[in-house]
Amino acid sequence: MATPARILRETLKVDGRPERQLKQYEAFGMVWGDPLGSFIMGRDAVKDGKGKDIFGIEYLFPKDEPGRVPHITEETKVLKDITHWRDYVHFPDLEANCSEGWEFAQSMAAKAREEGKLATVLMGCGMFEMCHFLMGFEDALTAFTEHPTEMHELIEAICEYRMTYLRMLVEHIHPDCVLSHDDWGTSNSLFMRPEIWREFYKEPYRRFYGYMREQGVIAMHHADSYCAPIILDMAEIGIQIWQGVLPENDIPVLQEELQGRMVLMGGVGAEIDRADVSEEEARAYVSALLEECCPRGHFIPCITYGLAGTIFKQLDPWIDDEIEKYNQKLHLPNYRPAAPVRRTRKVQAAAPEVKEEVKEETGNILEQICRTQKKGQAKKLLSLCEEAIQQGISASRILNEGLVKGMDSLGEDFSAGRAFVPEMLLAAKSMSKATEYLKPYLQSGGEVVPGRVCIGTVKGDMHDIGKNLVKVMMEGSGIEVIDLGCDVAAETFVETAIEKQCDIICCSALLTITMPVMRQIVELCKEKGIRDQVSIHIGGAPITPEFCQEIGADCYTDDAGEAARKAKEVLLKKYAGKAASVKTEAAKDESVKAVTEEAEADDQTGSAVATIEAVAGQSKAAEPAPAAGVQKTFASEEEKIFAGQLFSPGHPELVAKKARCHDLYRAYNRLDDWQVQGRKEILQQLLGGIGEGSGLQGPIYFHYGCHTTIGKGCFMNMNFTVQDDAKVTIGDYNNFGPGVTIVTPVHPMLPDERRTMLDENGKPAHLCYAKPVTIGNDCWFGANVTICPGVTIGDNVVVGAGAVVTRDIPPNSFAAGVPCKVIREITEADSMIHMPEVLGNNRVLEKDQ
């Protein structure tokens, strides 16, 4: 029986006839302990810890990660300016520092060969990875376009360093195989256009793998990525085994394309490497893969990770056993003739790019802005925006019909495989600069998408590239995004959603072991009572639509462009619905108000009540007047408030009204003060009424909003807060300094009654009551004034900063002061039982209850 090493060498031959399928990594005996790896990684970069390598790159190595993960921030990144890269990047002298200490690695290589395996050495952190580990992913990808000369120089220096590394491995260990690691894309797209990869990396890698082949070393490249568009290039530069081939690459198509020029190793995706996978599901998955790919030859089935072993250890035996079963079947030996020189068929990796027939200089100015935005040409874009403004085109149209349209189109191209990450990053930069230029000209904010998203990679997972791409696309679409970073606990997602009033929680996972955190997020949202208010979107390499449905999340997307479109769609739909509801409520309120005013003018209160009920859809048979000593029964909690009686602030009727109010004032607070029209429209929906010329600086806060009426010509400075449970009526031409608060709710004085009373149905409840506040005309309130419940303030009153207004103020008065002093002792005389007009049909708990 042939050894695994011999079977592997036979599999590599174009016309090879291996006697069986290899089981994952069985042909590769990994050689560890060479002095190069230890020296470069750095002595302090230990598992479960954090450290820096010899270049100064900071790494984290969480216990559940299959490998170390770079930790790159503005503070930690090594290369802060690509134009002066030599000042930041210093390559170590490997020969001077690693000339000794090779004995252990040499003994491991000998042992691997004794076991019939290939002595295989791992070289991590390839040329592209080295670039973005040094400077950050976004900077590396945009530098291809913005600083191509410097990038060529840096890559050449990295190549020379890796060539020295490789030569020393070959001289001291004489490995049979070298596994070089460099991820070039996501699960469904290259990180860059194939042309960019060919320009910057193809020739350096040709030298690297060419030397390997010259020395008789098998060239094995790991990239658990979508590399189908460059598959023939990979074979051309000398790669013999592509390890980590994701099933998204369509392995059978690649096998036909390659015609035996390269062995594809992988196919077992991370989506089945999870705790809850059943043996039946796993075996069916592997069996289907074997039947589809093995007969075509030059294929080694294995998990797509860069090294042997699944995360959930029960899976590996199932995979190996299915391969063994496949080998026991009768198969015709695979034979494939040498590939012809000329090829008539190529892999269709993505939809073809649609060439624009219109030249850049032609078309109207908005079309030019759209095209320039897609290309990320910031300087030209700013020039076009300025030209459009001079032509009299509104900033709102420039934003919506130029910038946003261009960004949306780029997102569609990215989803279709016609655009790549560098273009997205450049477009995001140009979008940011253009919107900053347009800010002073924007009156209504254009198509600023309402709502807010919090995004992060879940607990236990330090990968952030996919998450960052989604963030870029969302922000480019006008969505406000709160980035929580990586390794984010379920509690943090939910707490942020509550604290920041987020409409969408967007979470990513690259490791199957971290997927359960997404389920925790869904369940925690239910526990906190916000599940109906928050849409939960998930994504990442192992995530599937079925998993999304299983855990009860709302949306799964498989790329950044689609993630942004779905989020925008959800937010616009949500706020459009709320706006319609608000308008309906406002119209109803206006109808009620008009009828009330007309009835009061005619002194026909009784008929007015009936008419109001009819308008509000609450018409009912006339009730007889209550008998003496019996309190009137009210149809709603709101009626109790206006009657001055105890009510339940947690009643669903009131909670719904407050939720509507809070959504509106949060939307208002997200707009800038120059977005006059947008703010005006929200105030008209939020308040019971607002006169011409009145403005609120923001941020603002209301309990109900619709219980507050503001006259004309008023100005409210920032942090204007109104707890308008009862009616708040503000006259004309009033000015309010920062931090003014108007309060209407009142709580019982006795602590037992504050905690619990019995409502009209005899059920324990938290109850309070409220007193209206009325403010006349031409008043001025200094900063941080507090106006207490039941206060009436006359015309032409000035209240000094910091004052607490507890009593009525007559017209033409100046009032000030905050004397907090003991007034009297609280006694049983303060019980609600002595206030029957407020107590209503509710009751105070007896001492023994």
mmCIF file of C-alpha atoms in Angstrom, residues 368-694:
data_model
loop_
_atom_site.group_PDB
_atom_site.id
_atom_site.type_symbol
_atom_site.label_atom_id
_atom_site.label_comp_id
_atom_site.label_asym_id
_atom_site.label_seq_id
_atom_site.Cartn_x
_atom_site.Cartn_y
_atom_site.Cartn_z
ATOM 1 C CA GLN A 368 -21.246 63.116 -13.911
ATOM 2 C CA ILE A 369 -21.367 63.322 -10.101
ATOM 3 C CA CYS A 370 -22.879 59.835 -9.961
ATOM 4 C CA ARG A 371 -20.170 58.328 -12.174
ATOM 5 C CA THR A 372 -17.359 60.181 -10.400
ATOM 6 C CA GLN A 373 -18.673 59.090 -7.011
ATOM 7 C CA LYS A 374 -18.617 55.444 -8.160
ATOM 8 C CA LYS A 375 -14.969 55.841 -9.134
ATOM 9 C CA GLY A 376 -14.045 57.470 -5.824
ATOM 10 C CA GLN A 377 -12.362 60.446 -7.471
ATOM 11 C CA ALA A 378 -12.572 62.858 -4.547
ATOM 12 C CA LYS A 379 -10.973 65.951 -6.054
ATOM 13 C CA LYS A 380 -13.004 65.790 -9.243
ATOM 14 C CA LEU A 381 -16.149 65.060 -7.242
ATOM 15 C CA LEU A 382 -15.739 68.167 -5.098
ATOM 16 C CA SER A 383 -15.224 70.235 -8.223
ATOM 17 C CA LEU A 384 -18.402 68.847 -9.789
ATOM 18 C CA CYS A 385 -20.406 69.467 -6.598
ATOM 19 C CA GLU A 386 -19.220 73.067 -6.538
ATOM 20 C CA GLU A 387 -20.142 73.473 -10.206
ATOM 21 C CA ALA A 388 -23.614 72.027 -9.549
ATOM 22 C CA ILE A 389 -24.186 74.462 -6.675
ATOM 23 C CA GLN A 390 -23.175 77.362 -8.945
ATOM 24 C CA GLN A 391 -25.689 76.136 -11.530
ATOM 25 C CA GLY A 392 -28.414 76.505 -8.895
ATOM 26 C CA ILE A 393 -28.982 72.792 -8.322
ATOM 27 C CA SER A 394 -30.094 72.150 -4.744
ATOM 28 C CA ALA A 395 -27.728 70.353 -2.406
ATOM 29 C CA SER A 396 -30.492 67.851 -1.721
ATOM 30 C CA ARG A 397 -30.628 66.851 -5.404
ATOM 31 C CA ILE A 398 -26.837 66.641 -5.591
ATOM 32 C CA LEU A 399 -26.866 64.319 -2.605
ATOM 33 C CA ASN A 400 -29.750 62.099 -3.659
ATOM 34 C CA GLU A 401 -29.470 62.059 -7.474
ATOM 35 C CA GLY A 402 -25.679 62.157 -7.590
ATOM 36 C CA LEU A 403 -23.820 60.886 -4.538
ATOM 37 C CA VAL A 404 -26.308 58.415 -3.068
ATOM 38 C CA LYS A 405 -27.277 57.117 -6.496
ATOM 39 C CA GLY A 406 -23.610 56.510 -7.298
ATOM 40 C CA MET A 407 -22.992 54.729 -4.017
ATOM 41 C CA ASP A 408 -26.080 52.549 -4.447
ATOM 42 C CA SER A 409 -24.990 51.620 -7.961
ATOM 43 C CA LEU A 410 -21.526 50.710 -6.699
ATOM 44 C CA GLY A 411 -23.113 48.485 -4.050
ATOM 45 C CA GLU A 412 -25.042 46.639 -6.740
ATOM 46 C CA ASP A 413 -21.847 46.210 -8.758
ATOM 47 C CA PHE A 414 -20.075 44.830 -5.700
ATOM 48 C CA SER A 415 -22.840 42.281 -5.108
ATOM 49 C CA ALA A 416 -22.621 41.221 -8.768
ATOM 50 C CA GLY A 417 -18.834 40.856 -8.673
ATOM 51 C CA ARG A 418 -18.216 43.849 -10.941
ATOM 52 C CA ALA A 419 -16.694 46.017 -8.198
ATOM 53 C CA PHE A 420 -14.256 45.203 -5.427
ATOM 54 C CA VAL A 421 -13.314 46.389 -1.960
ATOM 55 C CA PRO A 422 -10.801 49.115 -2.950
ATOM 56 C CA GLU A 423 -13.424 50.837 -5.106
ATOM 57 C CA MET A 424 -15.871 50.737 -2.207
ATOM 58 C CA LEU A 425 -13.353 52.256 0.191
ATOM 59 C CA LEU A 426 -12.357 55.021 -2.219
ATOM 60 C CA ALA A 427 -16.006 55.802 -2.917
ATOM 61 C CA ALA A 428 -16.720 55.997 0.809
ATOM 62 C CA LYS A 429 -13.877 58.496 1.260
ATOM 63 C CA SER A 430 -15.062 60.674 -1.613
ATOM 64 C CA MET A 431 -18.658 60.473 -0.360
ATOM 65 C CA SER A 432 -17.574 61.701 3.065
ATOM 66 C CA LYS A 433 -15.683 64.670 1.631
ATOM 67 C CA ALA A 434 -18.517 65.616 -0.721
ATOM 68 C CA THR A 435 -21.236 65.495 1.952
ATOM 69 C CA GLU A 436 -19.039 67.586 4.247
ATOM 70 C CA TYR A 437 -18.820 70.194 1.486
ATOM 71 C CA LEU A 438 -22.594 70.128 0.943
ATOM 72 C CA LYS A 439 -23.560 70.440 4.621
ATOM 73 C CA PRO A 440 -23.883 74.246 4.677
ATOM 74 C CA TYR A 441 -26.147 74.093 1.621
ATOM 75 C CA LEU A 442 -28.441 71.342 2.839
ATOM 76 C CA GLN A 443 -31.788 72.569 4.142
ATOM 77 C CA SER A 444 -33.635 69.321 4.695
ATOM 78 C CA GLY A 445 -30.740 66.919 4.846
ATOM 79 C CA GLY A 446 -31.566 65.238 1.561
ATOM 80 C CA GLU A 447 -32.085 61.523 1.755
ATOM 81 C CA VAL A 448 -30.549 61.048 5.161
ATOM 82 C CA VAL A 449 -31.880 57.629 6.103
ATOM 83 C CA PRO A 450 -33.743 57.791 9.418
ATOM 84 C CA GLY A 451 -32.869 55.392 12.175
ATOM 85 C CA ARG A 452 -29.653 53.980 13.552
ATOM 86 C CA VAL A 453 -27.669 50.728 13.311
ATOM 87 C CA CYS A 454 -25.221 49.190 15.773
ATOM 88 C CA ILE A 455 -22.775 46.740 14.230
ATOM 89 C CA GLY A 456 -20.077 44.411 15.511
ATOM 90 C CA THR A 457 -18.400 41.018 15.332
ATOM 91 C CA VAL A 458 -19.733 38.707 18.027
ATOM 92 C CA LYS A 459 -18.010 37.572 21.217
ATOM 93 C CA GLY A 460 -15.061 35.241 20.666
ATOM 94 C CA ASP A 461 -14.437 36.423 17.105
ATOM 95 C CA MET A 462 -11.751 39.018 16.332
ATOM 96 C CA HIS A 463 -12.300 39.201 12.553
ATOM 97 C CA ASP A 464 -13.447 42.608 11.396
ATOM 98 C CA ILE A 465 -12.888 42.895 7.640
ATOM 99 C CA GLY A 466 -16.419 41.861 6.641
ATOM 100 C CA LYS A 467 -17.945 43.968 9.396
ATOM 101 C CA ASN A 468 -15.944 47.002 8.276
ATOM 102 C CA LEU A 469 -17.081 46.613 4.680
ATOM 103 C CA VAL A 470 -20.719 46.528 5.743
ATOM 104 C CA LYS A 471 -20.172 49.652 7.856
ATOM 105 C CA VAL A 472 -18.613 51.479 4.882
ATOM 106 C CA MET A 473 -21.531 50.619 2.612
ATOM 107 C CA MET A 474 -24.157 51.558 5.207
ATOM 108 C CA GLU A 475 -22.559 54.914 5.929
ATOM 109 C CA GLY A 476 -22.260 55.533 2.205
ATOM 110 C CA SER A 477 -26.014 54.928 1.953
ATOM 111 C CA GLY A 478 -26.698 57.657 4.531
ATOM 112 C CA ILE A 479 -27.248 55.370 7.542
ATOM 113 C CA GLU A 480 -25.928 56.299 10.971
ATOM 114 C CA VAL A 481 -23.775 53.407 12.225
ATOM 115 C CA ILE A 482 -22.416 52.737 15.716
ATOM 116 C CA ASP A 483 -19.394 50.457 15.386
ATOM 117 C CA LEU A 484 -18.952 48.211 18.437
ATOM 118 C CA GLY A 485 -15.826 46.557 17.037
ATOM 119 C CA CYS A 486 -14.912 42.888 17.505
ATOM 120 C CA ASP A 487 -15.387 40.357 20.303
ATOM 121 C CA VAL A 488 -18.715 41.963 21.270
ATOM 122 C CA ALA A 489 -20.900 40.275 23.871
ATOM 123 C CA ALA A 490 -24.625 39.779 23.290
ATOM 124 C CA GLU A 491 -25.348 42.064 26.249
ATOM 125 C CA THR A 492 -23.337 44.879 24.658
ATOM 126 C CA PHE A 493 -25.299 44.655 21.412
ATOM 127 C CA VAL A 494 -28.626 44.819 23.250
ATOM 128 C CA GLU A 495 -27.601 47.462 25.787
ATOM 129 C CA THR A 496 -26.333 49.681 22.968
ATOM 130 C CA ALA A 497 -29.554 49.191 21.023
ATOM 131 C CA ILE A 498 -31.531 50.320 24.075
ATOM 132 C CA GLU A 499 -29.263 53.191 25.095
ATOM 133 C CA LYS A 500 -28.733 54.586 21.588
ATOM 134 C CA GLN A 501 -32.250 53.769 20.330
ATOM 135 C CA CYS A 502 -30.924 51.627 17.476
ATOM 136 C CA ASP A 503 -33.405 50.253 14.973
ATOM 137 C CA ILE A 504 -31.126 47.496 13.667
ATOM 138 C CA ILE A 505 -28.590 45.226 15.338
ATOM 139 C CA CYS A 506 -26.138 43.980 12.715
ATOM 140 C CA CYS A 507 -23.784 41.199 13.841
ATOM 141 C CA SER A 508 -21.090 39.212 12.068
ATOM 142 C CA ALA A 509 -19.325 35.901 12.765
ATOM 143 C CA LEU A 510 -16.554 34.153 10.875
ATOM 144 C CA LEU A 511 -16.162 31.213 13.247
ATOM 145 C CA THR A 512 -18.860 28.608 13.692
ATOM 146 C CA ILE A 513 -17.995 28.438 17.376
ATOM 147 C CA THR A 514 -19.199 32.026 17.832
ATOM 148 C CA MET A 515 -22.507 31.601 15.985
ATOM 149 C CA PRO A 516 -24.493 30.846 19.177
ATOM 150 C CA VAL A 517 -23.891 34.432 20.319
ATOM 151 C CA MET A 518 -26.291 35.526 17.592
ATOM 152 C CA ARG A 519 -28.984 33.334 19.104
ATOM 153 C CA GLN A 520 -28.238 34.929 22.489
ATOM 154 C CA ILE A 521 -28.762 38.383 20.977
ATOM 155 C CA VAL A 522 -32.202 37.407 19.688
ATOM 156 C CA GLU A 523 -33.225 35.894 23.029
ATOM 157 C CA LEU A 524 -31.872 38.826 25.033
ATOM 158 C CA CYS A 525 -33.838 41.270 22.893
ATOM 159 C CA LYS A 526 -36.961 39.321 23.807
ATOM 160 C CA GLU A 527 -36.083 39.401 27.514
ATOM 161 C CA LYS A 528 -35.516 43.157 27.434
ATOM 162 C CA GLY A 529 -38.807 43.770 25.640
ATOM 163 C CA ILE A 530 -37.301 45.327 22.507
ATOM 164 C CA ARG A 531 -37.596 42.449 20.033
ATOM 165 C CA ASP A 532 -40.502 44.083 18.198
ATOM 166 C CA GLN A 533 -38.604 47.380 17.984
ATOM 167 C CA VAL A 534 -35.269 46.059 16.675
ATOM 168 C CA SER A 535 -34.497 44.269 13.412
ATOM 169 C CA ILE A 536 -31.640 41.777 13.780
ATOM 170 C CA HIS A 537 -29.421 41.272 10.718
ATOM 171 C CA ILE A 538 -26.682 38.623 10.586
ATOM 172 C CA GLY A 539 -23.897 37.627 8.224
ATOM 173 C CA GLY A 540 -20.470 36.010 7.911
ATOM 174 C CA ALA A 541 -18.836 33.042 6.222
ATOM 175 C CA PRO A 542 -20.556 30.218 8.172
ATOM 176 C CA ILE A 543 -23.957 31.928 8.374
ATOM 177 C CA THR A 544 -26.801 30.659 6.189
ATOM 178 C CA PRO A 545 -30.415 31.727 5.559
ATOM 179 C CA GLU A 546 -31.505 28.568 7.361
ATOM 180 C CA PHE A 547 -29.540 29.534 10.479
ATOM 181 C CA CYS A 548 -31.071 33.007 10.356
ATOM 182 C CA GLN A 549 -34.555 31.491 10.307
ATOM 183 C CA GLU A 550 -33.678 28.968 12.999
ATOM 184 C CA ILE A 551 -32.580 31.543 15.597
ATOM 185 C CA GLY A 552 -35.387 33.974 14.765
ATOM 186 C CA ALA A 553 -33.252 36.761 13.289
ATOM 187 C CA ASP A 554 -34.822 39.036 10.687
ATOM 188 C CA CYS A 555 -32.360 39.177 7.820
ATOM 189 C CA TYR A 556 -29.349 37.346 6.366
ATOM 190 C CA THR A 557 -27.137 38.849 3.667
ATOM 191 C CA ASP A 558 -23.982 37.445 2.122
ATOM 192 C CA ASP A 559 -22.187 40.630 1.053
ATOM 193 C CA ALA A 560 -21.745 44.240 2.146
ATOM 194 C CA GLY A 561 -23.724 45.799 -0.687
ATOM 195 C CA GLU A 562 -26.774 43.666 -0.002
ATOM 196 C CA ALA A 563 -26.446 44.282 3.759
ATOM 197 C CA ALA A 564 -26.592 48.044 3.208
ATOM 198 C CA ARG A 565 -29.548 47.812 0.833
ATOM 199 C CA LYS A 566 -31.533 45.627 3.224
ATOM 200 C CA ALA A 567 -30.834 47.921 6.172
ATOM 201 C CA LYS A 568 -31.850 50.985 4.191
ATOM 202 C CA GLU A 569 -35.009 49.257 3.012
ATOM 203 C CA VAL A 570 -35.964 48.276 6.584
ATOM 204 C CA LEU A 571 -35.340 51.756 7.978
ATOM 205 C CA LEU A 572 -37.163 53.641 5.257
ATOM 206 C CA LYS A 573 -40.142 51.288 5.513
ATOM 207 C CA LYS A 574 -40.224 51.543 9.300
ATOM 208 C CA TYR A 575 -40.106 55.315 9.439
ATOM 209 C CA ALA A 576 -42.450 55.758 6.501
ATOM 210 C CA GLY A 577 -45.013 53.698 8.417
ATOM 211 C CA LYS A 578 -44.471 55.690 11.585
ATOM 212 C CA ALA A 579 -44.772 58.953 9.721
ATOM 213 C CA ALA A 580 -48.095 57.857 8.265
ATOM 214 C CA SER A 581 -49.324 56.824 11.714
ATOM 215 C CA VAL A 582 -48.169 60.096 13.192
ATOM 216 C CA LYS A 583 -49.945 62.094 10.508
ATOM 217 C CA THR A 584 -53.149 60.155 11.157
ATOM 218 C CA GLU A 585 -52.895 60.824 14.878
ATOM 219 C CA ALA A 586 -52.108 64.476 14.247
ATOM 220 C CA ALA A 587 -55.108 64.815 11.956
ATOM 221 C CA LYS A 588 -57.294 63.195 14.599
ATOM 222 C CA ASP A 589 -55.912 65.502 17.282
ATOM 223 C CA GLU A 590 -56.559 68.537 15.092
ATOM 224 C CA SER A 591 -60.137 67.393 14.485
ATOM 225 C CA VAL A 592 -60.720 66.909 18.202
ATOM 226 C CA LYS A 593 -59.144 70.271 18.958
ATOM 227 C CA ALA A 594 -61.273 72.077 16.379
ATOM 228 C CA VAL A 595 -64.481 70.513 17.665
ATOM 229 C CA THR A 596 -63.546 71.294 21.251
ATOM 230 C CA GLU A 597 -62.842 74.965 20.501
ATOM 231 C CA GLU A 598 -66.090 75.303 18.591
ATOM 232 C CA ALA A 599 -68.100 73.673 21.380
ATOM 233 C CA GLU A 600 -66.510 75.809 24.072
ATOM 234 C CA ALA A 601 -67.374 78.901 22.074
ATOM 235 C CA ASP A 602 -71.013 77.810 22.026
ATOM 236 C CA ASP A 603 -70.897 76.626 25.659
ATOM 237 C CA GLN A 604 -72.080 73.210 24.567
ATOM 238 C CA THR A 605 -69.651 71.044 26.485
ATOM 239 C CA GLY A 606 -71.919 68.018 26.678
ATOM 240 C CA SER A 607 -72.467 67.775 22.953
ATOM 241 C CA ALA A 608 -68.795 68.517 22.368
ATOM 242 C CA VAL A 609 -67.769 65.445 24.351
ATOM 243 C CA ALA A 610 -70.066 63.263 22.276
ATOM 244 C CA THR A 611 -68.743 64.811 19.072
ATOM 245 C CA ILE A 612 -65.137 64.352 20.172
ATOM 246 C CA GLU A 613 -65.775 60.693 20.870
ATOM 247 C CA ALA A 614 -67.302 60.270 17.445
ATOM 248 C CA VAL A 615 -64.324 61.925 15.757
ATOM 249 C CA ALA A 616 -61.898 59.755 17.735
ATOM 250 C CA GLY A 617 -63.794 56.591 16.876
ATOM 251 C CA GLN A 618 -64.946 56.044 20.451
ATOM 252 C CA SER A 619 -68.640 56.898 20.219
ATOM 253 C CA LYS A 620 -70.766 55.128 22.797
ATOM 254 C CA ALA A 621 -74.191 55.380 24.389
ATOM 255 C CA ALA A 622 -74.671 58.296 26.760
ATOM 256 C CA GLU A 623 -73.888 57.413 30.336
ATOM 257 C CA PRO A 624 -76.069 58.525 33.234
ATOM 258 C CA ALA A 625 -74.476 60.975 35.631
ATOM 259 C CA PRO A 626 -72.729 59.142 38.466
ATOM 260 C CA ALA A 627 -74.520 58.975 41.781
ATOM 261 C CA ALA A 628 -73.315 61.191 44.593
ATOM 262 C CA GLY A 629 -70.006 59.973 46.020
ATOM 263 C CA VAL A 630 -69.300 57.718 43.020
ATOM 264 C CA GLN A 631 -66.336 58.694 40.837
ATOM 265 C CA LYS A 632 -66.760 59.002 37.085
ATOM 266 C CA THR A 633 -65.365 56.101 35.025
ATOM 267 C CA PHE A 634 -63.044 57.189 32.217
ATOM 268 C CA ALA A 635 -62.672 55.489 28.860
ATOM 269 C CA SER A 636 -58.881 55.858 28.703
ATOM 270 C CA GLU A 637 -55.814 56.540 30.794
ATOM 271 C CA GLU A 638 -55.337 59.802 28.904
ATOM 272 C CA GLU A 639 -58.732 61.040 30.083
ATOM 273 C CA LYS A 640 -57.641 60.312 33.653
ATOM 274 C CA ILE A 641 -54.526 62.414 33.139
ATOM 275 C CA PHE A 642 -56.505 65.384 31.875
ATOM 276 C CA ALA A 643 -59.014 64.994 34.719
ATOM 277 C CA GLY A 644 -56.182 65.145 37.245
ATOM 278 C CA GLN A 645 -56.746 61.618 38.515
ATOM 279 C CA LEU A 646 -54.312 58.777 39.157
ATOM 280 C CA PHE A 647 -53.235 56.908 36.023
ATOM 281 C CA SER A 648 -50.846 54.086 35.152
ATOM 282 C CA PRO A 649 -47.816 55.363 33.162
ATOM 283 C CA GLY A 650 -47.076 51.777 32.135
ATOM 284 C CA HIS A 651 -50.468 51.232 30.502
ATOM 285 C CA PRO A 652 -50.056 49.986 26.882
ATOM 286 C CA GLU A 653 -52.123 52.905 25.602
ATOM 287 C CA LEU A 654 -49.684 55.411 27.098
ATOM 288 C CA VAL A 655 -46.570 53.375 26.303
ATOM 289 C CA ALA A 656 -47.555 53.375 22.623
ATOM 290 C CA LYS A 657 -48.012 57.156 22.639
ATOM 291 C CA LYS A 658 -44.674 57.653 24.353
ATOM 292 C CA ALA A 659 -42.940 55.285 21.932
ATOM 293 C CA ARG A 660 -44.290 57.300 19.004
ATOM 294 C CA CYS A 661 -43.081 60.499 20.649
ATOM 295 C CA HIS A 662 -39.633 59.119 21.426
ATOM 296 C CA ASP A 663 -39.138 57.883 17.847
ATOM 297 C CA LEU A 664 -39.956 61.377 16.591
ATOM 298 C CA TYR A 665 -37.746 63.367 18.939
ATOM 299 C CA ARG A 666 -34.856 60.963 18.342
ATOM 300 C CA ALA A 667 -35.276 61.517 14.599
ATOM 301 C CA TYR A 668 -35.322 65.268 15.273
ATOM 302 C CA ASN A 669 -32.136 65.086 17.355
ATOM 303 C CA ARG A 670 -30.314 63.247 14.570
ATOM 304 C CA LEU A 671 -30.823 66.185 12.209
ATOM 305 C CA ASP A 672 -28.427 69.129 12.237
ATOM 306 C CA ASP A 673 -29.720 72.627 12.957
ATOM 307 C CA TRP A 674 -29.349 73.712 9.321
ATOM 308 C CA GLN A 675 -31.750 70.970 8.243
ATOM 309 C CA VAL A 676 -34.606 73.369 8.870
ATOM 310 C CA GLN A 677 -37.314 71.804 6.759
ATOM 311 C CA GLY A 678 -36.753 68.298 8.061
ATOM 312 C CA ARG A 679 -36.920 69.496 11.666
ATOM 313 C CA LYS A 680 -40.016 71.545 10.971
ATOM 314 C CA GLU A 681 -41.858 68.538 9.550
ATOM 315 C CA ILE A 682 -40.997 66.432 12.605
ATOM 316 C CA LEU A 683 -42.158 69.132 15.044
ATOM 317 C CA GLN A 684 -45.473 69.363 13.249
ATOM 318 C CA GLN A 685 -45.904 65.616 13.792
ATOM 319 C CA LEU A 686 -44.515 65.589 17.325
ATOM 320 C CA LEU A 687 -46.316 68.472 19.043
ATOM 321 C CA GLY A 688 -49.948 69.273 19.661
ATOM 322 C CA GLY A 689 -49.331 72.526 17.816
ATOM 323 C CA ILE A 690 -46.470 74.933 17.041
ATOM 324 C CA GLY A 691 -46.754 78.502 15.763
ATOM 325 C CA GLU A 692 -44.917 80.165 12.901
ATOM 326 C CA GLY A 693 -41.341 81.191 13.564
ATOM 327 C CA SER A 694 -40.793 78.941 16.581
#
